[in-house]
Amino acid sequence: MLARIAILMMAAPAMAQPVFMPVEVPAHQYTGGWAHFVGGGVAVLDCNQDLLPDLFVAGGESPVLLLENTTPVRGGALGFSKVDMPDITNTIGAYPLDINSDGFMDLAVLRVGENLLLKGGPDCAFTPFTGLGFASEEHWTTAFSATWEGGNALPSLAFGNYVDRDNPDGPFGTCESNSLYRPEGDKYAEAAPLAPGFCALSMLFTDWGQNGRADLRVSNDRHYYPAGGAEQLWAMEPLPRLYAEAEGWRPYHLWGMGIASRDLDGDGRAEVFLSSMGDQHLQTLEAGNAPSYADATYARGTTAHRPYAGGDGRPSTGWHIAFGDAQNDGLDDVFIAKGNVQEMPGLAMQDPNNLLLQQPDGRFIEAGLEAGLADMARGRGAAFEDLNLDGLPDIVVVNRNAPLRVYQNQTTPTGHWLLLDLQQPAPNVNAIGAFVEITDGRRRWTRELTVGGGHASGSAAMQHFGLGGAEAVRIRIRWPDGAQSHWQEVGTDQILRISARGDGLAIEALWIP
């Protein structure tokens, strides 16, 4: 541990306190009754192919909102304008992915009712997909993830469903099964149930063991599932099955709201962060080939179990959770959107969002108040992405019955960074399932490209890496088909598009300082 601290301190310049400033955006709130106590997601995607990330925001009972990113220059003051959309209502959240590999980002929209697959087109035009064979039953859908299995032309889609609203014995103990759509050729087969379901609020396809197969992790809300419910990890075999205790999977119970996955310590193995009521749970994958995860200790500073401001000492409620390097010091930080479900008396009503800054020794410290993120609205879905392409991740928060918030990261000084856009031939043109490795010779950053996680919110933004003091790094990619490139050196503070060239990399600079 001491050696790791010394390496990281040499690699990282001195960092200032992060500063986030609110940005004026068109008015929007996530509204509705009981069915919209959960959800409230935002999808981050470049829908007009100008590189700047745009925002598709769920509205609950209100219509969705599509915001075009109108930031005038790279690194300039963030700006957004409303784009006309059909009045899609009863939405929970949305996740972007290029389903048909045509180069335009599509959307999986989660709803109370039938879920939608929207086909992206030029100038942020979205229309319902036809010809895919996708048919959604009516559910209260609150989670989503996707991956490409084998050489399939279409991605496999997993939808996580919540309480059966039509069950007269509900709501407790009436969680619905989840739904898995696998393609057959160029169309989707009928949805297969993933049963039992325990009221999923987040799911993530991830190749946790780096063995070439993405399994499906599901985080569930123990408020509604009956005795016997727990967190789940589905082995994505031809007939999916749950991992058992004999294989290393441990029964785990929490009010699971969101999932985030990131290699925090440079060992090549991703940690998992789970948001919940009360304690948030950072988990480390133990050594070996089993899916065995252990909770971080309290001393790590990651539980974020009570509000740090507002004077309300009751337990906190975490929703969307996301990693990002707020200062570019080479150490990933954590943003957690917070807020009471509605009026739950045992939980804090004054419950500000968290910004947990990672320290060189692996601990985390709270910086939300000083950073300007201590909003007391009921936060739900969110994003922690670089919206103006200046190398600093910004923050979006969707609030229940309160205005949408966008915060521009104005932290100075900063370390070095890269923004990476991976491309490959169809299918799966955005290389979902690839692993990116970056090293400066002292430490290594490893990142898996995934679709899912968070709370009803997904991102197809370019991959941001904070790199501390590194002025040059080497990059290696393990592509979804298992092919691995050799190492290739690049300068930092650039936006790069990367594709395969033999056993090397074809690198196109989209912006150079």
mmCIF file with all atom_site columns, C-alpha atoms in Angstrom, residues 165-346:
data_model
loop_
_atom_site.group_PDB
_atom_site.id
_atom_site.type_symbol
_atom_site.label_atom_id
_atom_site.label_alt_id
_atom_site.label_comp_id
_atom_site.label_asym_id
_atom_site.label_entity_id
_atom_site.label_seq_id
_atom_site.pdbx_PDB_ins_code
_atom_site.Cartn_x
_atom_site.Cartn_y
_atom_site.Cartn_z
_atom_site.occupancy
_atom_site.B_iso_or_equiv
_atom_site.pdbx_formal_charge
_atom_site.auth_seq_id
_atom_site.auth_comp_id
_atom_site.auth_asym_id
_atom_site.auth_atom_id
_atom_site.pdbx_PDB_model_num
ATOM 1   C CA . ARG A 1 165 ? -48.996 -3.116  -10.006 1.00 0.00 ? 165 ARG A CA 1
ATOM 2   C CA . ASP A 1 166 ? -51.945 -5.338  -10.938 1.00 0.00 ? 166 ASP A CA 1
ATOM 3   C CA . ASN A 1 167 ? -51.405 -7.899  -8.192  1.00 0.00 ? 167 ASN A CA 1
ATOM 4   C CA . PRO A 1 168 ? -54.143 -7.433  -5.549  1.00 0.00 ? 168 PRO A CA 1
ATOM 5   C CA . ASP A 1 169 ? -51.848 -8.904  -2.896  1.00 0.00 ? 169 ASP A CA 1
ATOM 6   C CA . GLY A 1 170 ? -49.160 -6.281  -3.550  1.00 0.00 ? 170 GLY A CA 1
ATOM 7   C CA . PRO A 1 171 ? -47.085 -4.313  -3.476  1.00 0.00 ? 171 PRO A CA 1
ATOM 8   C CA . PHE A 1 172 ? -44.908 -6.280  -1.041  1.00 0.00 ? 172 PHE A CA 1
ATOM 9   C CA . GLY A 1 173 ? -43.684 -9.609  -2.326  1.00 0.00 ? 173 GLY A CA 1
ATOM 10  C CA . THR A 1 174 ? -44.973 -9.038  -5.855  1.00 0.00 ? 174 THR A CA 1
ATOM 11  C CA . CYS A 1 175 ? -41.784 -8.367  -7.807  1.00 0.00 ? 175 CYS A CA 1
ATOM 12  C CA . GLU A 1 176 ? -42.053 -9.301  -11.495 1.00 0.00 ? 176 GLU A CA 1
ATOM 13  C CA . SER A 1 177 ? -39.587 -11.413 -13.436 1.00 0.00 ? 177 SER A CA 1
ATOM 14  C CA . ASN A 1 178 ? -37.043 -9.538  -15.536 1.00 0.00 ? 178 ASN A CA 1
ATOM 15  C CA . SER A 1 179 ? -37.020 -9.775  -19.338 1.00 0.00 ? 179 SER A CA 1
ATOM 16  C CA . LEU A 1 180 ? -34.169 -10.908 -21.614 1.00 0.00 ? 180 LEU A CA 1
ATOM 17  C CA . TYR A 1 181 ? -34.314 -10.328 -25.368 1.00 0.00 ? 181 TYR A CA 1
ATOM 18  C CA . ARG A 1 182 ? -31.758 -12.273 -27.377 1.00 0.00 ? 182 ARG A CA 1
ATOM 19  C CA . PRO A 1 183 ? -31.584 -11.908 -31.166 1.00 0.00 ? 183 PRO A CA 1
ATOM 20  C CA . GLU A 1 184 ? -32.253 -14.629 -33.698 1.00 0.00 ? 184 GLU A CA 1
ATOM 21  C CA . GLY A 1 185 ? -30.590 -13.392 -36.849 1.00 0.00 ? 185 GLY A CA 1
ATOM 22  C CA . ASP A 1 186 ? -31.708 -9.844  -37.589 1.00 0.00 ? 186 ASP A CA 1
ATOM 23  C CA . LYS A 1 187 ? -34.737 -9.930  -35.265 1.00 0.00 ? 187 LYS A CA 1
ATOM 24  C CA . TYR A 1 188 ? -35.451 -10.399 -31.586 1.00 0.00 ? 188 TYR A CA 1
ATOM 25  C CA . ALA A 1 189 ? -36.914 -13.572 -30.209 1.00 0.00 ? 189 ALA A CA 1
ATOM 26  C CA . GLU A 1 190 ? -39.754 -13.417 -27.713 1.00 0.00 ? 190 GLU A CA 1
ATOM 27  C CA . ALA A 1 191 ? -38.631 -12.173 -24.321 1.00 0.00 ? 191 ALA A CA 1
ATOM 28  C CA . ALA A 1 192 ? -37.391 -14.869 -21.959 1.00 0.00 ? 192 ALA A CA 1
ATOM 29  C CA . PRO A 1 193 ? -38.064 -14.377 -18.242 1.00 0.00 ? 193 PRO A CA 1
ATOM 30  C CA . LEU A 1 194 ? -35.195 -14.100 -15.795 1.00 0.00 ? 194 LEU A CA 1
ATOM 31  C CA . ALA A 1 195 ? -36.873 -15.528 -12.726 1.00 0.00 ? 195 ALA A CA 1
ATOM 32  C CA . PRO A 1 196 ? -37.006 -15.007 -9.884  1.00 0.00 ? 196 PRO A CA 1
ATOM 33  C CA . GLY A 1 197 ? -37.086 -11.226 -10.066 1.00 0.00 ? 197 GLY A CA 1
ATOM 34  C CA . PHE A 1 198 ? -36.547 -9.199  -6.912  1.00 0.00 ? 198 PHE A CA 1
ATOM 35  C CA . CYS A 1 199 ? -37.561 -5.676  -7.998  1.00 0.00 ? 199 CYS A CA 1
ATOM 36  C CA . ALA A 1 200 ? -34.509 -4.591  -9.983  1.00 0.00 ? 200 ALA A CA 1
ATOM 37  C CA . LEU A 1 201 ? -33.488 -0.938  -9.881  1.00 0.00 ? 201 LEU A CA 1
ATOM 38  C CA . SER A 1 202 ? -30.190 -1.373  -11.737 1.00 0.00 ? 202 SER A CA 1
ATOM 39  C CA . MET A 1 203 ? -28.502 -3.996  -13.903 1.00 0.00 ? 203 MET A CA 1
ATOM 40  C CA . LEU A 1 204 ? -25.172 -4.252  -15.675 1.00 0.00 ? 204 LEU A CA 1
ATOM 41  C CA . PHE A 1 205 ? -23.698 -6.680  -18.180 1.00 0.00 ? 205 PHE A CA 1
ATOM 42  C CA . THR A 1 206 ? -20.030 -6.967  -17.233 1.00 0.00 ? 206 THR A CA 1
ATOM 43  C CA . ASP A 1 207 ? -17.179 -9.345  -17.995 1.00 0.00 ? 207 ASP A CA 1
ATOM 44  C CA . TRP A 1 208 ? -16.210 -9.294  -14.307 1.00 0.00 ? 208 TRP A CA 1
ATOM 45  C CA . GLY A 1 209 ? -13.731 -12.159 -14.695 1.00 0.00 ? 209 GLY A CA 1
ATOM 46  C CA . GLN A 1 210 ? -12.309 -10.938 -18.032 1.00 0.00 ? 210 GLN A CA 1
ATOM 47  C CA . ASN A 1 211 ? -12.943 -14.337 -19.585 1.00 0.00 ? 211 ASN A CA 1
ATOM 48  C CA . GLY A 1 212 ? -14.724 -13.070 -22.694 1.00 0.00 ? 212 GLY A CA 1
ATOM 49  C CA . ARG A 1 213 ? -18.310 -13.397 -21.452 1.00 0.00 ? 213 ARG A CA 1
ATOM 50  C CA . ALA A 1 214 ? -20.405 -10.607 -19.950 1.00 0.00 ? 214 ALA A CA 1
ATOM 51  C CA . ASP A 1 215 ? -22.633 -11.796 -17.108 1.00 0.00 ? 215 ASP A CA 1
ATOM 52  C CA . LEU A 1 216 ? -25.605 -9.820  -15.791 1.00 0.00 ? 216 LEU A CA 1
ATOM 53  C CA . ARG A 1 217 ? -25.409 -8.238  -12.354 1.00 0.00 ? 217 ARG A CA 1
ATOM 54  C CA . VAL A 1 218 ? -28.761 -7.114  -10.884 1.00 0.00 ? 218 VAL A CA 1
ATOM 55  C CA . SER A 1 219 ? -29.223 -4.792  -7.912  1.00 0.00 ? 219 SER A CA 1
ATOM 56  C CA . ASN A 1 220 ? -32.588 -5.216  -6.193  1.00 0.00 ? 220 ASN A CA 1
ATOM 57  C CA . ASP A 1 221 ? -34.796 -3.244  -3.802  1.00 0.00 ? 221 ASP A CA 1
ATOM 58  C CA . ARG A 1 222 ? -35.289 -5.251  -0.619  1.00 0.00 ? 222 ARG A CA 1
ATOM 59  C CA . HIS A 1 223 ? -38.195 -2.966  0.318   1.00 0.00 ? 223 HIS A CA 1
ATOM 60  C CA . TYR A 1 224 ? -40.484 -5.069  -1.894  1.00 0.00 ? 224 TYR A CA 1
ATOM 61  C CA . TYR A 1 225 ? -38.980 -8.486  -2.432  1.00 0.00 ? 225 TYR A CA 1
ATOM 62  C CA . PRO A 1 226 ? -40.046 -11.361 -0.156  1.00 0.00 ? 226 PRO A CA 1
ATOM 63  C CA . ALA A 1 227 ? -37.857 -13.480 2.076   1.00 0.00 ? 227 ALA A CA 1
ATOM 64  C CA . GLY A 1 228 ? -35.278 -15.180 -0.108  1.00 0.00 ? 228 GLY A CA 1
ATOM 65  C CA . GLY A 1 229 ? -34.597 -12.147 -2.257  1.00 0.00 ? 229 GLY A CA 1
ATOM 66  C CA . ALA A 1 230 ? -31.046 -10.875 -2.748  1.00 0.00 ? 230 ALA A CA 1
ATOM 67  C CA . GLU A 1 231 ? -28.618 -9.291  -5.180  1.00 0.00 ? 231 GLU A CA 1
ATOM 68  C CA . GLN A 1 232 ? -28.104 -11.443 -8.281  1.00 0.00 ? 232 GLN A CA 1
ATOM 69  C CA . LEU A 1 233 ? -25.443 -12.385 -10.818 1.00 0.00 ? 233 LEU A CA 1
ATOM 70  C CA . TRP A 1 234 ? -26.689 -14.280 -13.861 1.00 0.00 ? 234 TRP A CA 1
ATOM 71  C CA . ALA A 1 235 ? -24.218 -16.500 -15.743 1.00 0.00 ? 235 ALA A CA 1
ATOM 72  C CA . MET A 1 236 ? -25.065 -15.745 -19.374 1.00 0.00 ? 236 MET A CA 1
ATOM 73  C CA . GLU A 1 237 ? -24.953 -19.267 -20.695 1.00 0.00 ? 237 GLU A CA 1
ATOM 74  C CA . PRO A 1 238 ? -27.287 -20.423 -23.491 1.00 0.00 ? 238 PRO A CA 1
ATOM 75  C CA . LEU A 1 239 ? -29.799 -20.955 -20.692 1.00 0.00 ? 239 LEU A CA 1
ATOM 76  C CA . PRO A 1 240 ? -28.958 -18.225 -18.144 1.00 0.00 ? 240 PRO A CA 1
ATOM 77  C CA . ARG A 1 241 ? -28.596 -19.330 -14.541 1.00 0.00 ? 241 ARG A CA 1
ATOM 78  C CA . LEU A 1 242 ? -27.822 -17.659 -11.231 1.00 0.00 ? 242 LEU A CA 1
ATOM 79  C CA . TYR A 1 243 ? -24.385 -18.034 -9.699  1.00 0.00 ? 243 TYR A CA 1
ATOM 80  C CA . ALA A 1 244 ? -24.506 -20.080 -6.512  1.00 0.00 ? 244 ALA A CA 1
ATOM 81  C CA . GLU A 1 245 ? -22.732 -19.781 -3.181  1.00 0.00 ? 245 GLU A CA 1
ATOM 82  C CA . ALA A 1 246 ? -20.671 -22.841 -4.087  1.00 0.00 ? 246 ALA A CA 1
ATOM 83  C CA . GLU A 1 247 ? -19.179 -20.766 -6.937  1.00 0.00 ? 247 GLU A CA 1
ATOM 84  C CA . GLY A 1 248 ? -18.201 -17.912 -4.608  1.00 0.00 ? 248 GLY A CA 1
ATOM 85  C CA . TRP A 1 249 ? -21.276 -15.689 -4.965  1.00 0.00 ? 249 TRP A CA 1
ATOM 86  C CA . ARG A 1 250 ? -22.441 -14.430 -1.569  1.00 0.00 ? 250 ARG A CA 1
ATOM 87  C CA . PRO A 1 251 ? -26.045 -13.623 -0.658  1.00 0.00 ? 251 PRO A CA 1
ATOM 88  C CA . TYR A 1 252 ? -26.338 -9.879  -0.264  1.00 0.00 ? 252 TYR A CA 1
ATOM 89  C CA . HIS A 1 253 ? -29.297 -7.730  0.710   1.00 0.00 ? 253 HIS A CA 1
ATOM 90  C CA . LEU A 1 254 ? -29.725 -3.979  0.308   1.00 0.00 ? 254 LEU A CA 1
ATOM 91  C CA . TRP A 1 255 ? -32.085 -1.362  -1.048  1.00 0.00 ? 255 TRP A CA 1
ATOM 92  C CA . GLY A 1 256 ? -30.231 -1.548  -4.357  1.00 0.00 ? 256 GLY A CA 1
ATOM 93  C CA . MET A 1 257 ? -30.673 1.615   -6.422  1.00 0.00 ? 257 MET A CA 1
ATOM 94  C CA . GLY A 1 258 ? -27.640 1.877   -8.721  1.00 0.00 ? 258 GLY A CA 1
ATOM 95  C CA . ILE A 1 259 ? -24.497 0.075   -9.898  1.00 0.00 ? 259 ILE A CA 1
ATOM 96  C CA . ALA A 1 260 ? -21.163 1.561   -10.963 1.00 0.00 ? 260 ALA A CA 1
ATOM 97  C CA . SER A 1 261 ? -18.050 -0.400  -11.947 1.00 0.00 ? 261 SER A CA 1
ATOM 98  C CA . ARG A 1 262 ? -14.470 0.873   -12.237 1.00 0.00 ? 262 ARG A CA 1
ATOM 99  C CA . ASP A 1 263 ? -10.907 -0.271  -11.532 1.00 0.00 ? 263 ASP A CA 1
ATOM 100 C CA . LEU A 1 264 ? -9.976  2.161   -8.775  1.00 0.00 ? 264 LEU A CA 1
ATOM 101 C CA . ASP A 1 265 ? -6.556  0.937   -7.705  1.00 0.00 ? 265 ASP A CA 1
ATOM 102 C CA . GLY A 1 266 ? -4.888  -0.019  -10.987 1.00 0.00 ? 266 GLY A CA 1
ATOM 103 C CA . ASP A 1 267 ? -4.838  -3.772  -10.380 1.00 0.00 ? 267 ASP A CA 1
ATOM 104 C CA . GLY A 1 268 ? -6.862  -4.466  -13.539 1.00 0.00 ? 268 GLY A CA 1
ATOM 105 C CA . ARG A 1 269 ? -9.903  -5.742  -11.607 1.00 0.00 ? 269 ARG A CA 1
ATOM 106 C CA . ALA A 1 270 ? -12.978 -3.541  -11.348 1.00 0.00 ? 270 ALA A CA 1
ATOM 107 C CA . GLU A 1 271 ? -14.508 -2.585  -8.036  1.00 0.00 ? 271 GLU A CA 1
ATOM 108 C CA . VAL A 1 272 ? -18.313 -2.345  -7.824  1.00 0.00 ? 272 VAL A CA 1
ATOM 109 C CA . PHE A 1 273 ? -20.141 0.490   -6.060  1.00 0.00 ? 273 PHE A CA 1
ATOM 110 C CA . LEU A 1 274 ? -23.790 -0.052  -5.085  1.00 0.00 ? 274 LEU A CA 1
ATOM 111 C CA . SER A 1 275 ? -26.049 2.807   -3.980  1.00 0.00 ? 275 SER A CA 1
ATOM 112 C CA . SER A 1 276 ? -28.699 2.135   -1.346  1.00 0.00 ? 276 SER A CA 1
ATOM 113 C CA . MET A 1 277 ? -30.679 3.550   1.544   1.00 0.00 ? 277 MET A CA 1
ATOM 114 C CA . GLY A 1 278 ? -28.318 4.121   4.447   1.00 0.00 ? 278 GLY A CA 1
ATOM 115 C CA . ASP A 1 279 ? -24.868 2.754   3.636   1.00 0.00 ? 279 ASP A CA 1
ATOM 116 C CA . GLN A 1 280 ? -23.521 2.835   0.097   1.00 0.00 ? 280 GLN A CA 1
ATOM 117 C CA . HIS A 1 281 ? -21.508 -0.326  -0.627  1.00 0.00 ? 281 HIS A CA 1
ATOM 118 C CA . LEU A 1 282 ? -18.099 -0.307  -2.327  1.00 0.00 ? 282 LEU A CA 1
ATOM 119 C CA . GLN A 1 283 ? -17.100 -3.889  -3.093  1.00 0.00 ? 283 GLN A CA 1
ATOM 120 C CA . THR A 1 284 ? -13.771 -5.353  -4.136  1.00 0.00 ? 284 THR A CA 1
ATOM 121 C CA . LEU A 1 285 ? -13.424 -8.484  -6.252  1.00 0.00 ? 285 LEU A CA 1
ATOM 122 C CA . GLU A 1 286 ? -11.276 -10.921 -4.332  1.00 0.00 ? 286 GLU A CA 1
ATOM 123 C CA . ALA A 1 287 ? -8.389  -12.832 -5.875  1.00 0.00 ? 287 ALA A CA 1
ATOM 124 C CA . GLY A 1 288 ? -9.132  -15.920 -7.935  1.00 0.00 ? 288 GLY A CA 1
ATOM 125 C CA . ASN A 1 289 ? -11.709 -16.754 -10.587 1.00 0.00 ? 289 ASN A CA 1
ATOM 126 C CA . ALA A 1 290 ? -14.816 -16.689 -8.397  1.00 0.00 ? 290 ALA A CA 1
ATOM 127 C CA . PRO A 1 291 ? -17.345 -13.808 -8.312  1.00 0.00 ? 291 PRO A CA 1
ATOM 128 C CA . SER A 1 292 ? -16.575 -13.152 -4.654  1.00 0.00 ? 292 SER A CA 1
ATOM 129 C CA . TYR A 1 293 ? -16.924 -9.547  -3.526  1.00 0.00 ? 293 TYR A CA 1
ATOM 130 C CA . ALA A 1 294 ? -16.066 -8.049  -0.142  1.00 0.00 ? 294 ALA A CA 1
ATOM 131 C CA . ASP A 1 295 ? -17.339 -4.759  1.289   1.00 0.00 ? 295 ASP A CA 1
ATOM 132 C CA . ALA A 1 296 ? -14.862 -1.951  1.853   1.00 0.00 ? 296 ALA A CA 1
ATOM 133 C CA . THR A 1 297 ? -14.359 -1.053  5.493   1.00 0.00 ? 297 THR A CA 1
ATOM 134 C CA . TYR A 1 298 ? -15.913 2.036   7.061   1.00 0.00 ? 298 TYR A CA 1
ATOM 135 C CA . ALA A 1 299 ? -12.465 3.652   7.181   1.00 0.00 ? 299 ALA A CA 1
ATOM 136 C CA . ARG A 1 300 ? -12.434 3.785   3.359   1.00 0.00 ? 300 ARG A CA 1
ATOM 137 C CA . GLY A 1 301 ? -14.916 6.693   3.533   1.00 0.00 ? 301 GLY A CA 1
ATOM 138 C CA . THR A 1 302 ? -17.380 5.308   1.013   1.00 0.00 ? 302 THR A CA 1
ATOM 139 C CA . THR A 1 303 ? -20.513 4.568   3.053   1.00 0.00 ? 303 THR A CA 1
ATOM 140 C CA . ALA A 1 304 ? -21.918 8.126   2.681   1.00 0.00 ? 304 ALA A CA 1
ATOM 141 C CA . HIS A 1 305 ? -24.654 6.979   5.048   1.00 0.00 ? 305 HIS A CA 1
ATOM 142 C CA . ARG A 1 306 ? -25.819 10.324  6.482   1.00 0.00 ? 306 ARG A CA 1
ATOM 143 C CA . PRO A 1 307 ? -26.136 13.833  5.008   1.00 0.00 ? 307 PRO A CA 1
ATOM 144 C CA . TYR A 1 308 ? -23.052 16.023  5.400   1.00 0.00 ? 308 TYR A CA 1
ATOM 145 C CA . ALA A 1 309 ? -25.084 19.254  5.242   1.00 0.00 ? 309 ALA A CA 1
ATOM 146 C CA . GLY A 1 310 ? -28.629 20.447  5.913   1.00 0.00 ? 310 GLY A CA 1
ATOM 147 C CA . GLY A 1 311 ? -28.864 19.467  9.555   1.00 0.00 ? 311 GLY A CA 1
ATOM 148 C CA . ASP A 1 312 ? -30.846 16.237  9.013   1.00 0.00 ? 312 ASP A CA 1
ATOM 149 C CA . GLY A 1 313 ? -29.103 13.364  10.787  1.00 0.00 ? 313 GLY A CA 1
ATOM 150 C CA . ARG A 1 314 ? -31.330 10.561  9.548   1.00 0.00 ? 314 ARG A CA 1
ATOM 151 C CA . PRO A 1 315 ? -29.944 7.959   7.082   1.00 0.00 ? 315 PRO A CA 1
ATOM 152 C CA . SER A 1 316 ? -29.341 9.035   3.511   1.00 0.00 ? 316 SER A CA 1
ATOM 153 C CA . THR A 1 317 ? -30.848 7.627   0.274   1.00 0.00 ? 317 THR A CA 1
ATOM 154 C CA . GLY A 1 318 ? -28.516 7.017   -2.687  1.00 0.00 ? 318 GLY A CA 1
ATOM 155 C CA . TRP A 1 319 ? -29.772 6.730   -6.283  1.00 0.00 ? 319 TRP A CA 1
ATOM 156 C CA . HIS A 1 320 ? -27.566 7.177   -9.357  1.00 0.00 ? 320 HIS A CA 1
ATOM 157 C CA . ILE A 1 321 ? -23.901 6.420   -8.707  1.00 0.00 ? 321 ILE A CA 1
ATOM 158 C CA . ALA A 1 322 ? -21.063 7.137   -11.131 1.00 0.00 ? 322 ALA A CA 1
ATOM 159 C CA . PHE A 1 323 ? -17.277 7.245   -11.265 1.00 0.00 ? 323 PHE A CA 1
ATOM 160 C CA . GLY A 1 324 ? -15.258 10.075  -12.816 1.00 0.00 ? 324 GLY A CA 1
ATOM 161 C CA . ASP A 1 325 ? -12.061 11.994  -12.205 1.00 0.00 ? 325 ASP A CA 1
ATOM 162 C CA . ALA A 1 326 ? -13.264 15.465  -11.191 1.00 0.00 ? 326 ALA A CA 1
ATOM 163 C CA . GLN A 1 327 ? -9.759  16.957  -10.991 1.00 0.00 ? 327 GLN A CA 1
ATOM 164 C CA . ASN A 1 328 ? -7.774  14.843  -13.487 1.00 0.00 ? 328 ASN A CA 1
ATOM 165 C CA . ASP A 1 329 ? -5.419  13.763  -10.723 1.00 0.00 ? 329 ASP A CA 1
ATOM 166 C CA . GLY A 1 330 ? -5.490  10.174  -12.006 1.00 0.00 ? 330 GLY A CA 1
ATOM 167 C CA . LEU A 1 331 ? -7.735  9.004   -9.167  1.00 0.00 ? 331 LEU A CA 1
ATOM 168 C CA . ASP A 1 332 ? -11.374 8.227   -9.906  1.00 0.00 ? 332 ASP A CA 1
ATOM 169 C CA . ASP A 1 333 ? -13.911 10.003  -7.715  1.00 0.00 ? 333 ASP A CA 1
ATOM 170 C CA . VAL A 1 334 ? -17.593 9.185   -7.107  1.00 0.00 ? 334 VAL A CA 1
ATOM 171 C CA . PHE A 1 335 ? -20.783 11.182  -7.612  1.00 0.00 ? 335 PHE A CA 1
ATOM 172 C CA . ILE A 1 336 ? -23.991 9.982   -5.905  1.00 0.00 ? 336 ILE A CA 1
ATOM 173 C CA . ALA A 1 337 ? -27.394 11.582  -6.528  1.00 0.00 ? 337 ALA A CA 1
ATOM 174 C CA . LYS A 1 338 ? -29.324 11.674  -3.254  1.00 0.00 ? 338 LYS A CA 1
ATOM 175 C CA . GLY A 1 339 ? -32.902 12.313  -2.130  1.00 0.00 ? 339 GLY A CA 1
ATOM 176 C CA . ASN A 1 340 ? -35.752 10.907  -0.064  1.00 0.00 ? 340 ASN A CA 1
ATOM 177 C CA . VAL A 1 341 ? -38.080 8.532   -1.917  1.00 0.00 ? 341 VAL A CA 1
ATOM 178 C CA . GLN A 1 342 ? -40.949 10.882  -1.094  1.00 0.00 ? 342 GLN A CA 1
ATOM 179 C CA . GLU A 1 343 ? -41.788 11.362  2.592   1.00 0.00 ? 343 GLU A CA 1
ATOM 180 C CA . MET A 1 344 ? -40.186 8.327   4.211   1.00 0.00 ? 344 MET A CA 1
ATOM 181 C CA . PRO A 1 345 ? -39.970 9.443   7.858   1.00 0.00 ? 345 PRO A CA 1
ATOM 182 C CA . GLY A 1 346 ? -37.020 7.278   8.864   1.00 0.00 ? 346 GLY A CA 1
#
